[in-house]
Amino acid sequence: MSRSPSLPERPHLDLDPDMSDAERLSALRQHVERMIEVNRELDQRLQSADDRHAELVEEVEQMKARNEALKTASYYIATVEELTDDGVIIKQHGNNQEVLTEFAPTIDRDAIEPGDRVAINDSFAVQTILDDETDARAQAMEVVESPTVTYDDIGGIDEQVREVREAVEQPLENPEMFEKVGIDPPSGVLLYGPPGTGKTMLAKAVANETNASFIKMAGSELVQKFIGEGARLVRDLFKLAAEREPVVIFIDEIDAVASKRTDSKTSGDAEVQRTMMQLLSEMDGFDDRGEIRIIAATNRFDMLDEAILRPGRFDRLIEVPKPAVEGRRRILDIHTRDMNVADDVDLDALAEELDDYSGADIASLTTEAGMFAIRDERTEVTEADFEAAHEKLANVEESGTGPISGFTDYQY
Ligand SMILES: Nc1ncnc2c1ncn2[C@@H]1O[C@H](COP(=O)(O)OP(=O)(O)OP(=O)(O)O)[C@@H](O)[C@H]1O
């Protein structure tokens, strides 16, 4: 804190008894003048202290207002359309309602431009300007320039790998073949099956193999996390893809935005519908798809709205099931290839035992086995470690959380 300068010295009146009256009068006059001077100086000081006080009071008021704004439970998202003398016109996301409203006192009006995204409270007053860091587009999409997953990393689903390659890789690498034969390549590929079976890996591996970028968007996040912005984000997704060709778009949990229509008329459903309609229109308007391929995945095939399965949309359906015993053996190989596994470990027998395990479950099992070795301060993973891991994961299953990846009895 800065120290205030010291106060002016109090004038001292020194009257000598030997002074004449005239001298005395002059000394008194000088003294009065100095007193007036000091008084003026003190007045000035008081004035600036008052000014500072007023400034601080205003700062406190602003902080209080900010605090109130922060305490308000939740905000809605809107886009600024126009700044007028009467206030600001915003359009609320989700219901597209246009509102003429005001800024909270904490907002610097000059810092706002039409097109900015803002957070508004229940009374529509603009509370915060959303900057790039809170930009939903960046948060909602995972963009991987060049994924590193290869087909060799995926076990037990060779037939599915072949089908995906045919539907996605061929049109990207050999578009003229389709032209010569006179058929349109499949529009979108839908991978369906239980969680943790390698659907995401498969999409990443295709992107890797074709030197394409990979853009992932999760359907559940579109409707749960970015409420009111689903349709806009879908539009952005395709725009971003067009900027980055060649690209593989991967829409995970597509059931969240493309489930069968329900009778309920809640706004949540309307929002989901709007997001799905946007997705369909993007796919339909995508005749000359160039070097963009679309793969979607779901664990809930039974929930899907048939509209998304029509020709020209997701018209290549590929089931990705849990692996059979040979597949499990191959996945065990993949996940133990960098592990220091003891000679006593019988991976064939283990593969037999892991009935109903998904690829993700097998990956967890191998990690768990490694953890048992580390806990024992060993660098070699033994048969006993695998058994202990198997038992531990079986207990997780029994305790009701489902087999490790949480998959119980979905209809897919
Ligand atoms: N077929 C497989 N081969 C090898 N590893 C696999 C396989 N399937 C799953 N895994 C392992 O499980 C992890 C998760 O798999 P992935 O995300 O591809 O599953 P998913 O089918 O997309 O699951 P979800 O439906 O839950 O999104 C992978 O990173 C990998 O370690």
Short mmCIF file of C-alpha atoms and ligand atoms in Angstrom, two decimals:
data_model
loop_
_atom_site.label_atom_id
_atom_site.label_comp_id
_atom_site.label_asym_id
_atom_site.label_seq_id
_atom_site.Cartn_x
_atom_site.Cartn_y
_atom_site.Cartn_z
CA MET A 1 0.00 0.00 0.00
CA SER A 2 1.34 3.50 -0.79
CA ARG A 3 1.90 5.78 2.19
CA SER A 4 0.26 9.20 2.16
CA PRO A 5 2.76 12.07 2.14
CA SER A 6 3.27 13.55 5.63
CA LEU A 7 0.98 16.37 6.69
CA PRO A 8 2.24 19.96 6.27
CA GLU A 9 3.97 21.20 9.34
CA ARG A 10 1.86 23.24 11.75
CA PRO A 11 3.04 26.90 11.58
CA HIS A 12 4.71 28.07 14.73
CA LEU A 13 4.14 31.56 16.15
CA ASP A 14 7.19 32.95 17.81
CA LEU A 15 6.56 36.29 19.54
CA ASP A 16 9.52 37.92 21.24
CA PRO A 17 8.52 40.04 24.30
CA ASP A 18 10.98 42.70 23.11
CA MET A 19 9.15 43.15 19.82
CA SER A 20 7.50 46.45 19.00
CA ASP A 21 3.76 46.47 18.31
CA ALA A 22 4.40 46.91 14.62
CA GLU A 23 6.75 43.89 14.57
CA ARG A 24 4.24 41.85 16.53
CA LEU A 25 1.48 42.77 14.07
CA SER A 26 3.65 41.79 11.11
CA ALA A 27 4.59 38.45 12.75
CA LEU A 28 0.91 37.76 13.43
CA ARG A 29 -0.03 38.58 9.80
CA GLN A 30 2.65 36.22 8.49
CA HIS A 31 1.44 33.54 10.85
CA VAL A 32 -2.18 33.94 9.68
CA GLU A 33 -1.03 33.73 6.02
CA ARG A 34 0.87 30.50 6.72
CA MET A 35 -2.16 29.11 8.54
CA ILE A 36 -4.34 29.92 5.50
CA GLU A 37 -1.76 28.22 3.22
CA VAL A 38 -1.68 25.08 5.38
CA ASN A 39 -5.45 25.08 5.53
CA ARG A 40 -5.67 25.22 1.72
CA GLU A 41 -3.23 22.36 1.43
CA LEU A 42 -5.19 20.29 3.93
CA ASP A 43 -8.40 21.06 2.03
CA GLN A 44 -6.82 19.73 -1.15
CA ARG A 45 -5.70 16.60 0.62
CA LEU A 46 -9.19 16.09 1.99
CA GLN A 47 -10.66 16.54 -1.46
CA SER A 48 -8.43 13.90 -3.02
CA ALA A 49 -9.10 11.54 -0.10
CA ASP A 50 -12.82 12.05 -0.75
CA ASP A 51 -12.33 11.32 -4.44
CA ARG A 52 -10.39 8.15 -3.65
CA HIS A 53 -13.08 7.12 -1.19
CA ALA A 54 -15.76 7.58 -3.86
CA GLU A 55 -13.69 5.49 -6.28
CA LEU A 56 -13.32 2.71 -3.74
CA VAL A 57 -17.03 2.77 -2.94
CA GLU A 58 -17.76 2.35 -6.64
CA GLU A 59 -15.27 -0.50 -6.89
CA VAL A 60 -16.94 -2.23 -3.95
CA GLU A 61 -20.34 -1.76 -5.61
CA GLN A 62 -19.04 -3.29 -8.81
CA MET A 63 -17.55 -6.22 -6.95
CA LYS A 64 -20.81 -6.74 -5.10
CA ALA A 65 -22.71 -6.69 -8.40
CA ARG A 66 -20.21 -9.12 -9.88
CA ASN A 67 -20.53 -11.35 -6.86
CA GLU A 68 -24.32 -11.30 -7.18
CA ALA A 69 -24.01 -12.09 -10.86
CA LEU A 70 -21.72 -15.02 -10.09
CA LYS A 71 -24.08 -16.32 -7.44
CA THR A 72 -27.02 -16.43 -9.85
CA ALA A 73 -27.67 -20.12 -10.37
CA SER A 74 -27.41 -20.50 -14.11
CA TYR A 75 -27.22 -18.52 -17.28
CA TYR A 76 -28.56 -18.95 -20.73
CA ILE A 77 -26.45 -18.47 -23.79
CA ALA A 78 -27.30 -15.87 -26.40
CA THR A 79 -25.70 -14.13 -29.34
CA VAL A 80 -25.55 -10.35 -29.63
CA GLU A 81 -27.38 -9.19 -32.75
CA GLU A 82 -27.34 -5.43 -32.52
CA LEU A 83 -26.31 -2.64 -30.16
CA THR A 84 -28.87 0.15 -30.11
CA ASP A 85 -29.39 3.34 -28.11
CA ASP A 86 -32.13 1.55 -26.19
CA GLY A 87 -30.00 -1.42 -25.21
CA VAL A 88 -28.75 -4.55 -26.87
CA ILE A 89 -30.70 -6.99 -29.02
CA ILE A 90 -29.78 -10.58 -28.33
CA LYS A 91 -31.00 -13.89 -29.69
CA GLN A 92 -31.27 -16.65 -27.14
CA HIS A 93 -29.89 -20.02 -28.20
CA GLY A 94 -32.30 -22.90 -28.12
CA ASN A 95 -35.55 -21.00 -28.63
CA ASN A 96 -34.19 -18.31 -30.99
CA GLN A 97 -36.14 -15.69 -29.06
CA GLU A 98 -35.01 -12.14 -29.76
CA VAL A 99 -34.89 -9.85 -26.76
CA LEU A 100 -34.03 -6.18 -26.26
CA THR A 101 -32.13 -6.09 -23.01
CA GLU A 102 -29.48 -4.34 -20.90
CA PHE A 103 -25.96 -5.08 -19.73
CA ALA A 104 -25.10 -5.80 -16.12
CA PRO A 105 -23.16 -2.82 -14.66
CA THR A 106 -19.98 -4.88 -14.73
CA ILE A 107 -19.98 -5.22 -18.51
CA ASP A 108 -18.01 -2.80 -20.64
CA ARG A 109 -20.43 -1.96 -23.44
CA ASP A 110 -17.61 -0.88 -25.74
CA ALA A 111 -16.08 -4.35 -25.55
CA ILE A 112 -19.13 -5.98 -27.17
CA GLU A 113 -19.73 -6.48 -30.85
CA PRO A 114 -22.60 -8.05 -32.78
CA GLY A 115 -21.94 -11.77 -33.14
CA ASP A 116 -20.39 -12.14 -29.65
CA ARG A 117 -21.68 -14.96 -27.51
CA VAL A 118 -22.86 -13.86 -24.10
CA ALA A 119 -24.33 -15.36 -20.96
CA ILE A 120 -27.66 -13.90 -19.83
CA ASN A 121 -29.54 -14.34 -16.58
CA ASP A 122 -33.23 -15.04 -15.95
CA SER A 123 -34.12 -11.45 -16.69
CA PHE A 124 -32.11 -11.55 -19.92
CA ALA A 125 -29.52 -9.03 -18.67
CA VAL A 126 -26.13 -9.72 -20.22
CA GLN A 127 -23.82 -10.98 -17.47
CA THR A 128 -20.66 -12.16 -19.17
CA ILE A 129 -19.04 -12.04 -22.57
CA LEU A 130 -17.91 -15.53 -23.49
CA ASP A 131 -14.40 -15.56 -24.82
CA ASP A 132 -12.64 -18.11 -26.98
CA GLU A 133 -11.72 -20.29 -24.04
CA THR A 134 -15.35 -20.96 -23.29
CA ASP A 135 -16.16 -21.38 -26.95
CA ALA A 136 -18.28 -24.49 -27.17
CA ARG A 137 -16.91 -25.35 -30.60
CA ALA A 138 -13.45 -25.88 -29.17
CA GLN A 139 -14.77 -27.83 -26.22
CA ALA A 140 -17.28 -29.97 -28.02
CA MET A 141 -14.97 -31.30 -30.68
CA GLU A 142 -11.85 -33.34 -30.28
CA VAL A 143 -9.63 -32.71 -33.27
CA VAL A 144 -6.68 -35.03 -33.86
CA GLU A 145 -4.49 -33.97 -36.79
CA SER A 146 -2.98 -37.39 -37.25
CA PRO A 147 -4.20 -40.19 -35.01
CA THR A 148 -1.66 -42.88 -34.22
CA VAL A 149 -3.95 -45.91 -33.84
CA THR A 150 -3.33 -48.56 -36.49
CA TYR A 151 -5.31 -51.61 -37.58
CA ASP A 152 -2.65 -53.71 -35.84
CA ASP A 153 -3.77 -52.25 -32.52
CA ILE A 154 -7.29 -53.62 -32.98
CA GLY A 155 -7.97 -57.27 -32.26
CA GLY A 156 -10.84 -59.67 -32.76
CA ILE A 157 -12.89 -57.65 -35.23
CA ASP A 158 -11.09 -58.32 -38.51
CA GLU A 159 -14.29 -58.58 -40.53
CA GLN A 160 -15.48 -55.20 -39.20
CA VAL A 161 -12.10 -53.66 -39.99
CA ARG A 162 -12.40 -54.96 -43.55
CA GLU A 163 -15.90 -53.55 -43.95
CA VAL A 164 -14.98 -50.14 -42.57
CA ARG A 165 -11.94 -49.97 -44.83
CA GLU A 166 -14.08 -50.78 -47.81
CA ALA A 167 -16.70 -48.16 -46.94
CA VAL A 168 -14.40 -45.39 -45.81
CA GLU A 169 -10.92 -45.95 -47.13
CA GLN A 170 -11.79 -46.92 -50.68
CA PRO A 171 -13.87 -43.80 -51.45
CA LEU A 172 -11.13 -41.59 -50.01
CA GLU A 173 -8.28 -43.31 -51.80
CA ASN A 174 -9.94 -44.54 -54.97
CA PRO A 175 -12.88 -42.25 -55.72
CA GLU A 176 -12.51 -42.88 -59.47
CA MET A 177 -13.28 -46.59 -58.96
CA PHE A 178 -16.74 -45.67 -57.72
CA GLU A 179 -17.20 -43.30 -60.63
CA LYS A 180 -16.15 -45.93 -63.16
CA VAL A 181 -18.43 -48.55 -61.66
CA GLY A 182 -21.17 -45.95 -61.47
CA ILE A 183 -22.16 -46.22 -57.82
CA ASP A 184 -22.13 -43.75 -54.97
CA PRO A 185 -19.90 -44.72 -52.08
CA PRO A 186 -21.71 -45.33 -48.79
CA SER A 187 -22.52 -41.99 -47.19
CA GLY A 188 -22.04 -42.71 -43.56
CA VAL A 189 -20.96 -45.74 -41.59
CA LEU A 190 -22.73 -46.62 -38.38
CA LEU A 191 -20.85 -48.83 -35.96
CA TYR A 192 -23.07 -50.40 -33.34
CA GLY A 193 -22.40 -52.69 -30.44
CA PRO A 194 -21.53 -52.77 -26.73
CA PRO A 195 -19.19 -50.19 -25.22
CA GLY A 196 -15.46 -50.73 -25.33
CA THR A 197 -15.34 -52.96 -28.40
CA GLY A 198 -13.07 -50.73 -30.46
CA LYS A 199 -15.47 -48.51 -32.42
CA THR A 200 -13.57 -45.31 -31.68
CA MET A 201 -10.26 -47.05 -32.36
CA LEU A 202 -11.56 -48.23 -35.70
CA ALA A 203 -12.55 -44.70 -36.75
CA LYS A 204 -9.17 -43.36 -35.65
CA ALA A 205 -7.30 -46.13 -37.46
CA VAL A 206 -9.11 -45.35 -40.73
CA ALA A 207 -8.20 -41.69 -40.35
CA ASN A 208 -4.58 -42.65 -39.70
CA GLU A 209 -4.44 -45.03 -42.65
CA THR A 210 -5.84 -42.41 -45.04
CA ASN A 211 -3.72 -39.57 -43.62
CA ALA A 212 -6.92 -37.82 -42.65
CA SER A 213 -7.61 -35.67 -39.63
CA PHE A 214 -10.02 -37.03 -37.07
CA ILE A 215 -12.78 -34.92 -35.57
CA LYS A 216 -14.83 -36.44 -32.81
CA MET A 217 -18.05 -35.11 -31.37
CA ALA A 218 -20.03 -36.85 -28.63
CA GLY A 219 -23.80 -36.86 -29.11
CA SER A 220 -24.47 -36.96 -25.39
CA GLU A 221 -22.42 -33.81 -24.81
CA LEU A 222 -24.30 -31.99 -27.55
CA VAL A 223 -27.55 -32.38 -25.71
CA GLN A 224 -26.39 -32.43 -22.09
CA LYS A 225 -23.47 -30.04 -21.94
CA PHE A 226 -24.07 -27.60 -24.75
CA ILE A 227 -27.77 -27.16 -24.30
CA GLY A 228 -29.26 -24.91 -26.92
CA GLU A 229 -26.23 -25.13 -29.13
CA GLY A 230 -26.52 -28.62 -30.61
CA ALA A 231 -27.67 -27.55 -34.07
CA ARG A 232 -25.09 -24.78 -34.29
CA LEU A 233 -22.33 -27.18 -33.22
CA VAL A 234 -23.36 -29.73 -35.82
CA ARG A 235 -23.17 -26.98 -38.45
CA ASP A 236 -19.76 -25.95 -37.12
CA LEU A 237 -18.60 -29.56 -37.17
CA PHE A 238 -19.24 -29.88 -40.89
CA LYS A 239 -17.77 -26.45 -41.56
CA LEU A 240 -14.62 -27.37 -39.66
CA ALA A 241 -14.42 -30.67 -41.54
CA ALA A 242 -14.66 -28.85 -44.89
CA GLU A 243 -11.70 -26.70 -43.83
CA ARG A 244 -9.61 -29.74 -42.97
CA GLU A 245 -10.12 -32.28 -45.74
CA PRO A 246 -9.30 -35.13 -45.83
CA VAL A 247 -11.07 -35.81 -42.60
CA VAL A 248 -12.95 -38.53 -40.76
CA ILE A 249 -15.85 -37.17 -38.69
CA PHE A 250 -16.70 -39.46 -35.78
CA ILE A 251 -19.98 -38.90 -33.96
CA ASP A 252 -19.98 -41.01 -30.81
CA GLU A 253 -23.21 -41.90 -28.98
CA ILE A 254 -25.30 -40.79 -31.92
CA ASP A 255 -28.39 -42.18 -30.17
CA ALA A 256 -28.32 -39.10 -27.90
CA VAL A 257 -29.25 -36.88 -30.84
CA ALA A 258 -30.98 -39.39 -33.08
CA SER A 259 -33.28 -41.43 -30.92
CA LYS A 260 -36.84 -42.32 -31.87
CA ARG A 261 -39.29 -39.48 -31.44
CA THR A 262 -41.09 -39.54 -28.15
CA ASP A 263 -44.54 -38.11 -27.52
CA SER A 264 -43.25 -35.76 -24.92
CA LYS A 265 -43.17 -32.16 -26.00
CA THR A 266 -40.62 -30.95 -23.52
CA SER A 267 -38.19 -28.38 -24.80
CA GLY A 268 -35.34 -30.85 -24.24
CA ASP A 269 -36.83 -33.12 -26.85
CA ALA A 270 -37.41 -30.24 -29.22
CA GLU A 271 -33.79 -29.32 -28.82
CA VAL A 272 -32.66 -32.88 -29.57
CA GLN A 273 -34.92 -32.92 -32.63
CA ARG A 274 -33.42 -29.69 -33.91
CA THR A 275 -29.92 -31.08 -33.49
CA MET A 276 -30.86 -34.24 -35.37
CA MET A 277 -32.55 -32.26 -38.17
CA GLN A 278 -29.39 -30.22 -38.57
CA LEU A 279 -27.33 -33.41 -38.78
CA LEU A 280 -29.65 -34.87 -41.40
CA SER A 281 -29.64 -31.71 -43.45
CA GLU A 282 -25.84 -31.52 -43.32
CA MET A 283 -25.65 -35.12 -44.54
CA ASP A 284 -28.26 -34.57 -47.26
CA GLY A 285 -26.64 -31.40 -48.50
CA PHE A 286 -23.40 -33.18 -48.74
CA ASP A 287 -23.66 -34.73 -52.18
CA ASP A 288 -20.20 -33.90 -53.28
CA ARG A 289 -18.71 -35.01 -50.05
CA GLY A 290 -15.15 -34.62 -51.24
CA GLU A 291 -12.69 -36.05 -48.82
CA ILE A 292 -14.91 -36.13 -45.78
CA ARG A 293 -16.14 -39.42 -44.38
CA ILE A 294 -18.60 -39.79 -41.55
CA ILE A 295 -18.61 -42.57 -39.00
CA ALA A 296 -21.05 -42.71 -36.10
CA ALA A 297 -21.23 -45.11 -33.18
CA THR A 298 -23.91 -46.25 -30.79
CA ASN A 299 -24.46 -48.77 -28.02
CA ARG A 300 -28.22 -48.35 -28.44
CA PHE A 301 -29.07 -49.38 -31.97
CA ASP A 302 -32.62 -50.15 -30.85
CA MET A 303 -33.17 -46.49 -29.93
CA LEU A 304 -32.26 -44.99 -33.28
CA ASP A 305 -34.71 -43.01 -35.36
CA GLU A 306 -35.00 -44.69 -38.75
CA ALA A 307 -34.66 -41.33 -40.46
CA ILE A 308 -30.91 -41.44 -39.92
CA LEU A 309 -30.59 -44.89 -41.49
CA ARG A 310 -32.09 -43.94 -44.86
CA PRO A 311 -29.96 -44.22 -48.01
CA GLY A 312 -27.63 -41.28 -48.35
CA ARG A 313 -27.31 -41.00 -44.59
CA PHE A 314 -25.93 -43.74 -42.36
CA ASP A 315 -26.40 -46.43 -44.95
CA ARG A 316 -23.63 -48.83 -44.02
CA LEU A 317 -24.34 -50.58 -40.74
CA ILE A 318 -21.56 -52.55 -39.12
CA GLU A 319 -22.04 -54.48 -35.91
CA VAL A 320 -19.03 -54.49 -33.61
CA PRO A 321 -19.67 -57.24 -31.06
CA LYS A 322 -17.70 -58.33 -28.04
CA PRO A 323 -14.84 -60.55 -29.14
CA ALA A 324 -15.04 -64.33 -29.24
CA VAL A 325 -12.26 -66.40 -27.71
CA GLU A 326 -9.78 -66.01 -30.61
CA GLY A 327 -10.46 -62.29 -30.64
CA ARG A 328 -9.84 -62.08 -26.91
CA ARG A 329 -6.57 -63.93 -27.40
CA ARG A 330 -5.51 -61.44 -30.06
CA ILE A 331 -6.50 -58.45 -27.88
CA LEU A 332 -4.54 -59.97 -24.97
CA ASP A 333 -1.55 -60.19 -27.31
CA ILE A 334 -1.95 -56.55 -28.30
CA HIS A 335 -2.22 -55.30 -24.74
CA THR A 336 0.62 -57.41 -23.38
CA ARG A 337 3.02 -56.80 -26.26
CA ASP A 338 4.91 -54.08 -24.35
CA MET A 339 4.53 -55.82 -21.00
CA ASN A 340 7.14 -57.86 -19.21
CA VAL A 341 5.05 -61.04 -18.95
CA ALA A 342 6.42 -64.07 -17.03
CA ASP A 343 6.76 -67.45 -18.77
CA ASP A 344 4.13 -69.01 -16.53
CA VAL A 345 1.35 -66.85 -18.00
CA ASP A 346 -0.94 -68.86 -20.26
CA LEU A 347 -2.70 -66.28 -22.44
CA ASP A 348 -4.65 -69.00 -24.31
CA ALA A 349 -6.23 -70.22 -21.10
CA LEU A 350 -6.85 -66.66 -19.96
CA ALA A 351 -8.63 -65.83 -23.23
CA GLU A 352 -10.93 -68.81 -22.61
CA GLU A 353 -11.76 -67.53 -19.15
CA LEU A 354 -12.58 -63.98 -20.15
CA ASP A 355 -16.03 -64.77 -21.38
CA ASP A 356 -18.13 -61.65 -22.06
CA TYR A 357 -15.11 -59.33 -21.82
CA SER A 358 -14.93 -56.42 -24.23
CA GLY A 359 -11.66 -55.11 -25.65
CA ALA A 360 -11.74 -52.29 -23.10
CA ASP A 361 -12.30 -54.81 -20.29
CA ILE A 362 -9.27 -56.79 -21.47
CA ALA A 363 -7.19 -53.59 -21.60
CA SER A 364 -8.22 -52.87 -17.97
CA LEU A 365 -7.36 -56.43 -16.94
CA THR A 366 -3.82 -56.20 -18.27
CA THR A 367 -3.29 -52.81 -16.61
CA GLU A 368 -4.63 -54.17 -13.31
CA ALA A 369 -2.31 -57.20 -13.54
CA GLY A 370 0.63 -54.83 -14.08
CA MET A 371 -0.47 -52.80 -11.05
CA PHE A 372 -0.41 -55.94 -8.87
CA ALA A 373 3.20 -56.56 -9.95
CA ILE A 374 4.17 -52.97 -9.20
CA ARG A 375 2.50 -53.11 -5.79
CA ASP A 376 4.70 -56.15 -5.11
CA GLU A 377 7.74 -54.29 -6.37
CA ARG A 378 8.21 -56.70 -9.25
CA THR A 379 8.84 -55.79 -12.87
CA GLU A 380 7.57 -59.09 -14.25
CA VAL A 381 3.84 -59.75 -14.45
CA THR A 382 2.94 -63.28 -13.41
CA GLU A 383 0.03 -65.67 -13.79
CA ALA A 384 -0.97 -64.84 -10.20
CA ASP A 385 -1.17 -61.13 -11.08
CA PHE A 386 -3.53 -61.89 -13.97
CA GLU A 387 -5.64 -64.09 -11.70
CA ALA A 388 -5.80 -61.41 -9.04
CA ALA A 389 -6.78 -58.83 -11.67
CA HIS A 390 -9.44 -61.16 -13.06
CA GLU A 391 -10.87 -61.68 -9.60
CA LYS A 392 -10.83 -57.97 -8.84
CA LEU A 393 -12.68 -57.09 -12.04
CA ALA A 394 -15.17 -59.94 -11.47
CA ASN A 395 -15.93 -58.41 -8.06
CA VAL A 396 -16.55 -55.05 -9.67
CA GLU A 397 -19.00 -56.81 -11.92
CA GLU A 398 -20.73 -58.57 -9.05
CA SER A 399 -21.00 -55.39 -7.03
CA GLY A 400 -23.49 -54.21 -9.60
CA THR A 401 -21.48 -51.77 -11.65
CA GLY A 402 -21.68 -54.22 -14.51
CA PRO A 403 -18.78 -55.83 -16.33
CA ILE A 404 -16.00 -53.34 -16.17
CA SER A 405 -17.12 -51.13 -19.00
CA GLY A 406 -20.57 -50.87 -17.47
CA PHE A 407 -22.31 -52.76 -20.25
CA THR A 408 -25.12 -54.96 -19.03
CA ASP A 409 -28.00 -55.84 -21.25
CA TYR A 410 -28.38 -53.20 -23.89
CA GLN A 411 -30.37 -54.08 -26.95
CA TYR A 412 -28.20 -53.29 -29.86
N1 LIG B 1 -10.91 -54.65 -30.42
C1 LIG B 1 -10.02 -54.09 -29.60
N2 LIG B 1 -8.71 -54.37 -29.72
C2 LIG B 1 -7.80 -53.83 -28.89
N3 LIG B 1 -8.12 -52.98 -27.89
C3 LIG B 1 -9.39 -52.65 -27.72
C4 LIG B 1 -10.41 -53.18 -28.57
N4 LIG B 1 -11.59 -52.69 -28.18
C5 LIG B 1 -11.34 -51.87 -27.16
N5 LIG B 1 -10.03 -51.84 -26.87
C6 LIG B 1 -9.40 -51.06 -25.79
O1 LIG B 1 -10.42 -50.34 -25.14
C7 LIG B 1 -10.25 -48.93 -25.27
C8 LIG B 1 -11.59 -48.29 -25.58
O2 LIG B 1 -12.01 -48.70 -26.86
P1 LIG B 1 -12.90 -47.80 -27.80
O3 LIG B 1 -12.98 -46.41 -27.24
O4 LIG B 1 -12.46 -47.91 -29.20
O5 LIG B 1 -14.30 -48.47 -27.61
P2 LIG B 1 -15.71 -48.02 -28.15
O6 LIG B 1 -16.32 -49.21 -28.78
O7 LIG B 1 -15.58 -46.80 -28.97
O8 LIG B 1 -16.43 -47.73 -26.79
P3 LIG B 1 -17.67 -46.77 -26.46
O9 LIG B 1 -18.85 -47.36 -27.12
O10 LIG B 1 -17.71 -46.88 -24.96
O11 LIG B 1 -17.28 -45.41 -26.95
C9 LIG B 1 -9.23 -48.77 -26.38
O12 LIG B 1 -8.44 -47.61 -26.18
C10 LIG B 1 -8.41 -50.04 -26.27
O13 LIG B 1 -7.42 -49.92 -25.28
#
